[in-house]
Coordinates of C-alpha atoms and ligand atoms in Angstrom, one line a residue:
M1 CA 26.7 31.1 -6.8
N2 CA 24.5 30.0 -4.0
L3 CA 23.8 26.3 -4.1
P4 CA 20.4 25.2 -2.7
A5 CA 20.8 23.9 0.8
P6 CA 20.7 20.1 0.9
R7 CA 17.3 18.7 1.9
A8 CA 16.8 16.8 5.2
I9 CA 14.6 13.8 4.6
L10 CA 13.7 11.2 7.2
H11 CA 12.3 7.7 6.5
V12 CA 10.7 6.3 9.6
D13 CA 9.7 2.6 9.7
M14 CA 8.2 0.9 12.8
D15 CA 10.0 -2.3 13.9
A16 CA 8.0 -5.5 13.4
F17 CA 5.0 -3.3 13.5
Y18 CA 1.9 -5.6 14.1
A19 CA 3.9 -8.0 16.3
S20 CA 5.3 -5.2 18.4
V21 CA 1.9 -3.8 19.0
E22 CA 0.8 -7.3 20.2
T23 CA 3.7 -7.7 22.6
R24 CA 3.2 -4.2 23.9
D25 CA -0.5 -5.0 24.5
Q26 CA 0.3 -8.4 26.1
P27 CA 3.5 -7.8 28.1
E28 CA 3.7 -11.5 29.0
L29 CA 4.7 -12.1 25.3
E30 CA 7.8 -9.9 25.7
G31 CA 11.0 -11.6 24.5
Q32 CA 9.1 -14.6 23.1
P33 CA 8.6 -15.3 19.4
V34 CA 5.4 -13.8 18.1
V35 CA 4.0 -14.4 14.6
V36 CA 1.0 -12.4 13.3
G37 CA -0.9 -13.5 10.2
G38 CA -3.7 -15.6 8.8
L39 CA -4.4 -18.7 10.9
G40 CA -6.6 -20.5 8.3
P41 CA -5.4 -23.3 6.0
R42 CA -4.1 -20.8 3.4
G43 CA -2.8 -18.3 6.0
V44 CA 0.4 -16.4 5.4
V45 CA 2.7 -14.6 7.9
S46 CA 2.0 -10.8 8.0
T47 CA 5.0 -10.2 10.2
A48 CA 7.1 -11.9 12.9
N49 CA 8.9 -10.2 15.8
Y50 CA 12.7 -10.3 16.0
P51 CA 12.8 -13.3 18.3
A52 CA 10.7 -15.2 15.8
R53 CA 12.9 -14.1 12.8
V54 CA 15.8 -15.9 14.5
F55 CA 14.0 -19.1 13.4
G56 CA 13.9 -18.0 9.8
I57 CA 10.2 -16.8 9.9
H58 CA 9.4 -13.8 7.7
S59 CA 6.6 -11.9 6.1
A60 CA 4.6 -13.7 3.3
M61 CA 5.8 -17.1 4.4
P62 CA 3.0 -19.7 4.6
M63 CA 1.8 -20.0 8.2
G64 CA 2.2 -23.8 8.1
K65 CA 5.9 -23.4 7.4
A66 CA 6.3 -20.8 10.2
K67 CA 4.6 -23.3 12.6
R68 CA 7.1 -26.0 11.6
L69 CA 10.1 -23.7 12.0
C70 CA 9.0 -22.6 15.5
P71 CA 6.1 -24.6 17.0
H72 CA 6.3 -22.8 20.3
A73 CA 5.9 -19.3 18.9
H74 CA 2.7 -17.4 19.7
F75 CA 0.5 -17.3 16.5
L76 CA -1.9 -14.4 16.4
R77 CA -4.6 -13.1 14.0
P78 CA -4.1 -9.5 13.0
R79 CA -6.1 -6.8 14.8
M80 CA -6.3 -4.1 12.1
D81 CA -8.4 -1.7 14.1
R82 CA -5.8 -1.7 16.8
Y83 CA -2.9 -1.2 14.4
R84 CA -4.8 1.7 12.7
E85 CA -5.3 3.3 16.2
V86 CA -1.6 3.0 17.0
S87 CA -0.6 4.2 13.5
A88 CA -2.7 7.4 14.0
V89 CA -0.6 8.3 17.0
V90 CA 2.6 7.5 15.1
F91 CA 1.5 9.9 12.4
E92 CA 0.5 12.5 14.9
I93 CA 4.1 12.4 16.2
F94 CA 5.4 12.8 12.6
H95 CA 3.1 15.8 12.1
S96 CA 4.4 17.4 15.3
V97 CA 7.7 18.1 13.6
T98 CA 6.7 18.9 10.0
P99 CA 3.6 19.1 7.8
L100 CA 5.5 17.4 5.0
V101 CA 4.7 13.8 5.8
E102 CA 4.2 11.2 3.1
G103 CA 2.7 8.1 4.5
L104 CA 3.5 4.9 2.7
S105 CA 1.6 2.5 4.9
L106 CA 0.4 2.2 8.5
D107 CA 3.9 2.0 9.8
E108 CA 6.1 3.9 7.4
A109 CA 6.5 7.5 6.1
F110 CA 8.9 10.0 4.6
L111 CA 9.3 13.3 6.4
D112 CA 10.9 16.4 4.9
V113 CA 12.3 18.2 7.9
S114 CA 14.5 20.7 6.0
A115 CA 12.5 23.6 7.3
S116 CA 12.0 22.2 10.8
S117 CA 15.5 22.8 12.2
R118 CA 14.9 26.3 13.5
L119 CA 12.2 25.0 15.8
F120 CA 13.5 21.5 16.6
G121 CA 17.3 21.4 15.8
D122 CA 19.1 19.4 13.2
A123 CA 17.8 16.3 11.5
E124 CA 19.5 13.9 13.9
G125 CA 17.9 15.7 16.8
I126 CA 14.5 15.5 15.2
A127 CA 14.9 11.8 14.5
L128 CA 15.9 11.2 18.2
R129 CA 12.9 13.2 19.3
I130 CA 10.6 11.1 17.1
K131 CA 12.1 7.9 18.4
S132 CA 11.7 9.0 22.0
D133 CA 8.1 10.2 21.5
I134 CA 7.2 6.9 19.9
Q135 CA 8.8 5.1 22.9
S136 CA 7.2 7.2 25.6
R137 CA 3.7 7.5 24.1
L138 CA 3.4 4.0 22.6
G139 CA 6.2 1.8 24.1
L140 CA 7.3 0.9 20.6
T141 CA 10.5 1.3 18.6
A142 CA 11.1 2.7 15.1
S143 CA 14.1 2.8 12.8
I144 CA 15.0 6.0 11.0
G145 CA 17.1 6.8 8.0
I146 CA 18.3 10.4 7.5
A147 CA 19.6 11.6 4.1
H148 CA 19.3 14.3 1.6
N149 CA 16.9 12.4 -0.5
K150 CA 14.1 9.8 -0.3
F151 CA 15.9 6.8 -1.7
L152 CA 18.9 7.2 0.6
A153 CA 16.7 7.8 3.6
K154 CA 14.7 4.6 2.9
L155 CA 17.8 2.6 2.3
A156 CA 19.3 3.9 5.6
S157 CA 16.2 3.1 7.8
D158 CA 16.6 -0.6 6.9
L159 CA 20.4 -0.8 7.7
K160 CA 20.3 -1.1 11.5
K161 CA 16.9 -2.5 12.3
P162 CA 15.5 -2.7 15.0
D163 CA 15.7 0.6 16.8
G164 CA 18.2 1.9 14.3
L165 CA 19.3 5.4 13.3
V166 CA 21.5 5.8 10.3
H167 CA 22.6 9.1 8.8
V168 CA 23.8 8.9 5.2
P169 CA 26.8 11.1 4.6
T170 CA 26.6 13.7 1.9
T171 CA 30.3 13.5 1.2
R172 CA 32.1 10.3 0.0
L173 CA 28.7 8.9 -0.8
H174 CA 30.1 6.5 -3.3
E175 CA 32.3 4.9 -0.7
F176 CA 29.2 4.3 1.4
L177 CA 27.0 3.1 -1.5
D178 CA 29.3 1.2 -3.8
P179 CA 29.5 -2.0 -1.8
M180 CA 25.7 -2.3 -1.2
P181 CA 24.0 -5.3 -2.8
I182 CA 21.7 -4.6 -5.7
S183 CA 18.8 -6.1 -3.8
R184 CA 18.7 -2.8 -1.9
L185 CA 18.1 -0.8 -5.0
W186 CA 14.5 0.3 -4.9
G187 CA 12.7 -1.4 -7.7
I188 CA 15.1 -4.3 -8.2
G189 CA 13.0 -7.3 -7.1
P190 CA 13.5 -11.0 -6.9
R191 CA 12.9 -11.4 -10.6
T192 CA 15.4 -8.8 -11.8
A193 CA 18.2 -9.3 -9.3
P194 CA 19.2 -12.8 -10.6
K195 CA 19.4 -11.4 -14.2
L196 CA 21.8 -8.7 -13.1
K197 CA 23.8 -11.3 -11.1
A198 CA 24.0 -13.4 -14.2
L199 CA 25.8 -10.4 -15.8
G200 CA 28.2 -10.3 -12.8
I201 CA 26.6 -7.2 -11.4
L202 CA 26.2 -7.6 -7.7
T203 CA 26.7 -4.1 -6.2
F204 CA 25.6 -0.5 -6.5
G205 CA 29.1 0.4 -7.6
Q206 CA 28.9 -2.1 -10.5
V207 CA 25.5 -0.7 -11.6
R208 CA 26.9 2.9 -11.4
R209 CA 29.9 2.0 -13.6
A210 CA 28.4 -0.5 -16.0
D211 CA 28.0 0.3 -19.6
A212 CA 24.4 1.3 -20.5
A213 CA 24.5 -1.3 -23.3
V214 CA 25.3 -4.0 -20.8
L215 CA 22.4 -3.1 -18.5
F216 CA 19.9 -2.4 -21.2
P217 CA 18.8 -6.0 -21.9
V218 CA 17.7 -6.4 -18.2
L219 CA 16.7 -2.9 -17.2
G220 CA 15.4 -1.6 -20.6
N221 CA 14.5 2.1 -20.5
R222 CA 15.1 2.3 -16.7
V223 CA 18.8 2.0 -17.0
E224 CA 19.4 5.7 -16.3
H225 CA 17.0 5.7 -13.5
F226 CA 18.8 2.8 -11.7
R227 CA 22.2 4.3 -12.4
L228 CA 21.1 7.5 -10.7
L229 CA 19.8 5.6 -7.7
A230 CA 23.0 3.5 -7.5
A231 CA 24.9 6.8 -7.4
G232 CA 22.6 8.0 -4.6
E233 CA 20.7 10.6 -6.7
D234 CA 17.0 11.0 -6.3
E235 CA 15.2 14.2 -6.9
R236 CA 11.7 13.2 -5.9
E237 CA 9.9 15.4 -3.4
V238 CA 8.2 14.3 -0.2
E239 CA 4.5 14.5 -1.2
P240 CA 2.4 15.1 1.8
V241 CA -0.3 12.5 1.5
Q242 CA -1.8 9.8 3.6
P243 CA -1.9 6.2 2.4
D244 CA -5.0 5.6 0.2
K245 CA -8.2 6.3 2.0
T246 CA -10.6 5.7 -0.8
I247 CA -10.6 4.0 -4.2
S248 CA -13.4 5.2 -6.4
H249 CA -14.5 5.5 -10.0
E250 CA -17.3 7.6 -11.4
I251 CA -18.7 8.4 -14.8
T252 CA -20.6 11.4 -16.1
F253 CA -22.9 10.3 -18.9
D254 CA -22.9 12.1 -22.3
T255 CA -26.7 12.1 -22.0
D256 CA -28.5 11.4 -18.7
L257 CA -29.4 7.8 -18.2
S258 CA -32.8 6.5 -17.0
N259 CA -32.9 2.9 -18.1
R260 CA -32.5 0.7 -15.0
A261 CA -30.7 -2.2 -16.8
E262 CA -28.2 0.3 -18.4
L263 CA -27.6 2.0 -15.1
L264 CA -26.9 -1.4 -13.4
A265 CA -24.5 -2.3 -16.2
E266 CA -22.6 0.9 -15.6
L267 CA -22.7 0.3 -11.8
Q268 CA -21.1 -3.1 -12.4
R269 CA -18.4 -1.8 -14.7
L270 CA -17.5 0.9 -12.1
T271 CA -17.5 -1.8 -9.4
E272 CA -15.1 -3.9 -11.4
A273 CA -12.7 -1.0 -11.9
V274 CA -12.7 -0.4 -8.2
T275 CA -12.3 -4.0 -7.1
R276 CA -9.6 -4.6 -9.6
R277 CA -7.6 -1.8 -8.1
L278 CA -8.3 -3.1 -4.6
R279 CA -7.0 -6.5 -5.6
K280 CA -4.0 -5.0 -7.4
R281 CA -3.0 -3.2 -4.3
Q282 CA -3.9 -6.1 -2.1
L283 CA -6.4 -4.2 -0.1
I284 CA -9.9 -5.0 1.1
A285 CA -12.6 -2.4 1.8
Q286 CA -15.0 -2.3 4.7
T287 CA -17.4 0.2 3.2
V288 CA -19.0 0.6 -0.2
V289 CA -20.2 4.0 -1.3
V290 CA -22.5 4.8 -4.3
K291 CA -22.7 8.3 -5.6
I292 CA -25.6 9.6 -7.8
R293 CA -26.0 13.0 -9.3
D294 CA -29.3 14.0 -11.0
P295 CA -29.7 16.5 -13.9
S296 CA -30.3 19.3 -11.4
F297 CA -26.9 18.6 -9.9
Q298 CA -28.4 17.2 -6.7
T299 CA -25.8 14.7 -5.5
V300 CA -26.4 12.0 -3.0
T301 CA -24.0 9.4 -1.6
R302 CA -25.2 6.2 0.1
S303 CA -22.9 3.9 1.9
R304 CA -23.0 0.6 3.8
S305 CA -20.3 -1.3 5.7
M306 CA -19.7 -5.0 5.7
R307 CA -19.0 -7.2 8.7
A308 CA -15.8 -8.3 7.1
G309 CA -13.9 -6.5 4.3
S310 CA -13.9 -7.7 0.7
N311 CA -12.3 -7.0 -2.6
N312 CA -14.5 -9.4 -4.5
T313 CA -16.4 -8.0 -7.5
M314 CA -19.7 -9.7 -6.9
T315 CA -19.8 -9.1 -3.2
I316 CA -19.1 -5.4 -3.6
Y317 CA -21.5 -5.2 -6.6
R318 CA -24.3 -6.7 -4.6
M319 CA -23.9 -4.0 -2.0
A320 CA -23.6 -1.2 -4.6
R321 CA -26.7 -2.5 -6.3
A322 CA -28.7 -2.6 -3.1
L323 CA -27.6 1.0 -2.3
F324 CA -28.5 2.1 -5.8
E325 CA -31.9 0.3 -5.7
S326 CA -32.8 2.0 -2.4
W327 CA -32.2 5.4 -4.0
R328 CA -34.1 4.4 -7.1
S329 CA -37.1 3.1 -5.2
L330 CA -37.7 6.8 -4.2
H331 CA -36.6 8.3 -7.5
S332 CA -37.8 5.9 -10.1
N333 CA -38.3 8.6 -12.8
T334 CA -35.2 10.6 -12.1
P335 CA -32.5 10.4 -14.8
V336 CA -28.9 10.0 -13.6
R337 CA -26.2 12.4 -14.7
L338 CA -23.3 10.9 -12.8
L339 CA -22.8 7.5 -11.2
G340 CA -19.9 6.6 -8.9
V341 CA -18.7 3.6 -6.8
G342 CA -16.2 4.0 -4.0
A343 CA -14.5 1.7 -1.5
T344 CA -13.3 3.0 1.8
G345 CA -12.2 1.6 5.2
L346 CA -9.2 0.1 3.3
E347 CA -6.8 -2.3 4.9
P348 CA -4.3 -4.9 3.7
S349 CA -6.0 -8.1 2.6
Q350 CA -5.4 -10.5 5.4
G351 CA -5.1 -14.3 5.6
E352 CA -2.7 -14.6 2.7
G353 CA -0.4 -11.8 3.6
R354 CA 0.4 -8.8 1.4
Q355 CA 2.6 -10.8 -1.0
G356 CA 0.4 -13.8 -0.9
G357 CA -2.6 -14.5 -3.2
M358 CA -3.9 -11.3 -4.8
N359 CA -7.5 -12.0 -4.2
V360 CA -8.3 -12.3 -0.6
G361 CA -11.2 -10.9 1.1
N362 CA -14.4 -11.6 2.9
Q363 CA -14.7 -15.1 4.1
L364 CA -18.2 -14.8 2.9
D365 CA -17.0 -14.4 -0.7
S366 CA -17.5 -17.8 -2.3
R367 CA -14.4 -19.5 -3.5
S368 CA -15.8 -19.7 -7.1
E369 CA -16.4 -15.9 -7.1
Q370 CA -12.9 -15.3 -5.9
R371 CA -11.6 -17.7 -8.6
L372 CA -13.5 -15.7 -11.1
D373 CA -11.8 -12.5 -10.0
E374 CA -8.4 -14.2 -10.3
V375 CA -9.2 -15.3 -13.9
F376 CA -10.4 -11.8 -14.9
D377 CA -7.5 -10.1 -13.3
S378 CA -5.0 -12.3 -15.1
I379 CA -6.7 -11.8 -18.4
N380 CA -6.9 -8.1 -17.9
A381 CA -3.2 -8.0 -16.9
R382 CA -2.4 -9.7 -20.2
F383 CA -4.7 -7.9 -22.5
G384 CA -5.2 -4.5 -20.8
E385 CA -8.2 -3.3 -19.0
S386 CA -10.5 -3.8 -22.0
G387 CA -9.6 -7.5 -22.1
I388 CA -12.6 -8.9 -20.5
V389 CA -15.4 -7.8 -18.2
H390 CA -18.2 -9.5 -16.3
G391 CA -21.1 -10.3 -18.6
M392 CA -23.4 -7.4 -18.0
T393 CA -20.8 -4.7 -18.5
M394 CA -20.1 -5.6 -22.1
R395 CA -22.8 -3.2 -23.1
R396 CA -22.4 0.5 -23.4
R397 CA -18.8 1.5 -23.0
R398 CA -18.1 5.2 -22.9
D399 CA -15.2 7.4 -22.2
G400 CA -15.4 9.7 -19.2
S401 CA -14.8 7.3 -16.4
R402 CA -12.8 9.1 -13.8
E403 CA -10.5 8.0 -11.1
D404 CA -10.1 10.0 -7.9
Ligands
TTP1 P1 7.1 -3.8 7.3 O1 7.5 -2.5 7.8 O2 7.6 -4.3 6.0 O3 7.6 -4.9 8.3 P2 7.6 -4.9 9.9 O4 7.3 -3.5 10.4 O5 6.7 -6.0 10.4 O6 9.1 -5.3 10.2 P3 10.4 -4.4 10.0 O7 11.0 -4.2 11.4 O8 11.3 -5.2 9.1 O9 10.0 -3.1 9.4 O10 5.5 -3.9 7.3 C1 4.7 -3.3 8.2 C2 3.5 -4.1 8.6 O11 2.8 -4.4 7.4 C3 3.9 -5.4 9.2 O12 4.0 -5.4 10.6 C4 2.7 -6.3 8.8 C5 2.3 -5.8 7.5 N1 2.8 -6.6 6.4 C6 1.9 -7.6 5.9 O13 0.8 -7.7 6.3 N2 2.4 -8.4 4.9 C7 3.7 -8.3 4.4 O14 4.1 -9.1 3.5 C8 4.5 -7.3 4.9 C9 6.0 -7.1 4.4 C10 4.1 -6.5 5.9
MG2 MG1 8.1 -1.8 9.6

């Protein structure tokens, strides 16, 4: 019987990405501690370079604490445009060896290179080529994990950072994995790890061998999933997608809608759905898009960009409403068949770091409006999406809302 050939998956992750771009652009910072993040009173560290990590500084730490730990470090505000530019080159390099690139963020991707070996040599050769291209074209370093599945490749890329290259063996896999701490199990976070530790389960080997009944109270119906991961098994495919470019919601009405107040209520409900997702993923949007289709299937999109990004419901709703009104001023009698709201130009919410406050955005968003979002998000998290909505959108709920 012919067994399918093992896959060759790479996980590539740039080292101290934002900070490395900064030192590369300002060579006088080379070798010195550099911390990138929000510099305001509620600022949080986005990343620190390796010389700064020596002082105990890490992502998501309050900036004030980072400054106490290493007062002489260079503290810089993120320059997202520049990081996106560099990221585009990094992804170009990935695409030069395979079309199967699954971007996870600006600095990280899975690559399935199983079919690339005829052109470019074995997986290790391909990984070395990617590292040297990144070095020569950008003057940056990346760490790469090579394995026969995604989970192991991701685990491996983190083992020898920075500038690492780790190839996970296909044979004697358990010897390699069993001593690993459970914190390296994808999906075991700081809340679950202590519960497993309380059961005396500290390593992959212990998860793999533990009785399902022992793990169940902590892992619930994910016991089998984690046991497979701990044994190094993961069947998921590399899905060639870029990180989110747009978040949008739209609705096709059962009967075309003409009433302005009703249309605005729908617009607000769609905006809420979009901004809630932005906040959940800790993103802000630079550009708001409104899509309108009339009964003859004429579709128009209107968009407008903001000076600073936002994920605040009222800020984005005000823009969406202005776009809608500008269309309506020319089509006051035209009924609407479909209405949509989208957010593009997405980037991580800054100032509080990705793991900081959920609700960060435009400095123009008033504090009270941001607080309102926080309250709504927490109520919706507890009671589901139908829990509570801003005043106007209570009316006229329909099915048919669609996510892209
Ligand atoms: P990571 O790859 O997690 O971190 P890193 O590249 O800075 O460092 P490492 O060498 O450990 O990979 O994240 C990539 C970028 O995403 C990072 O440079 C800054 C940003 N980021 C945040 O803004 N907030 C965060 O909490 C984290 C973890 C990252
Ligand atoms: Mg990284």
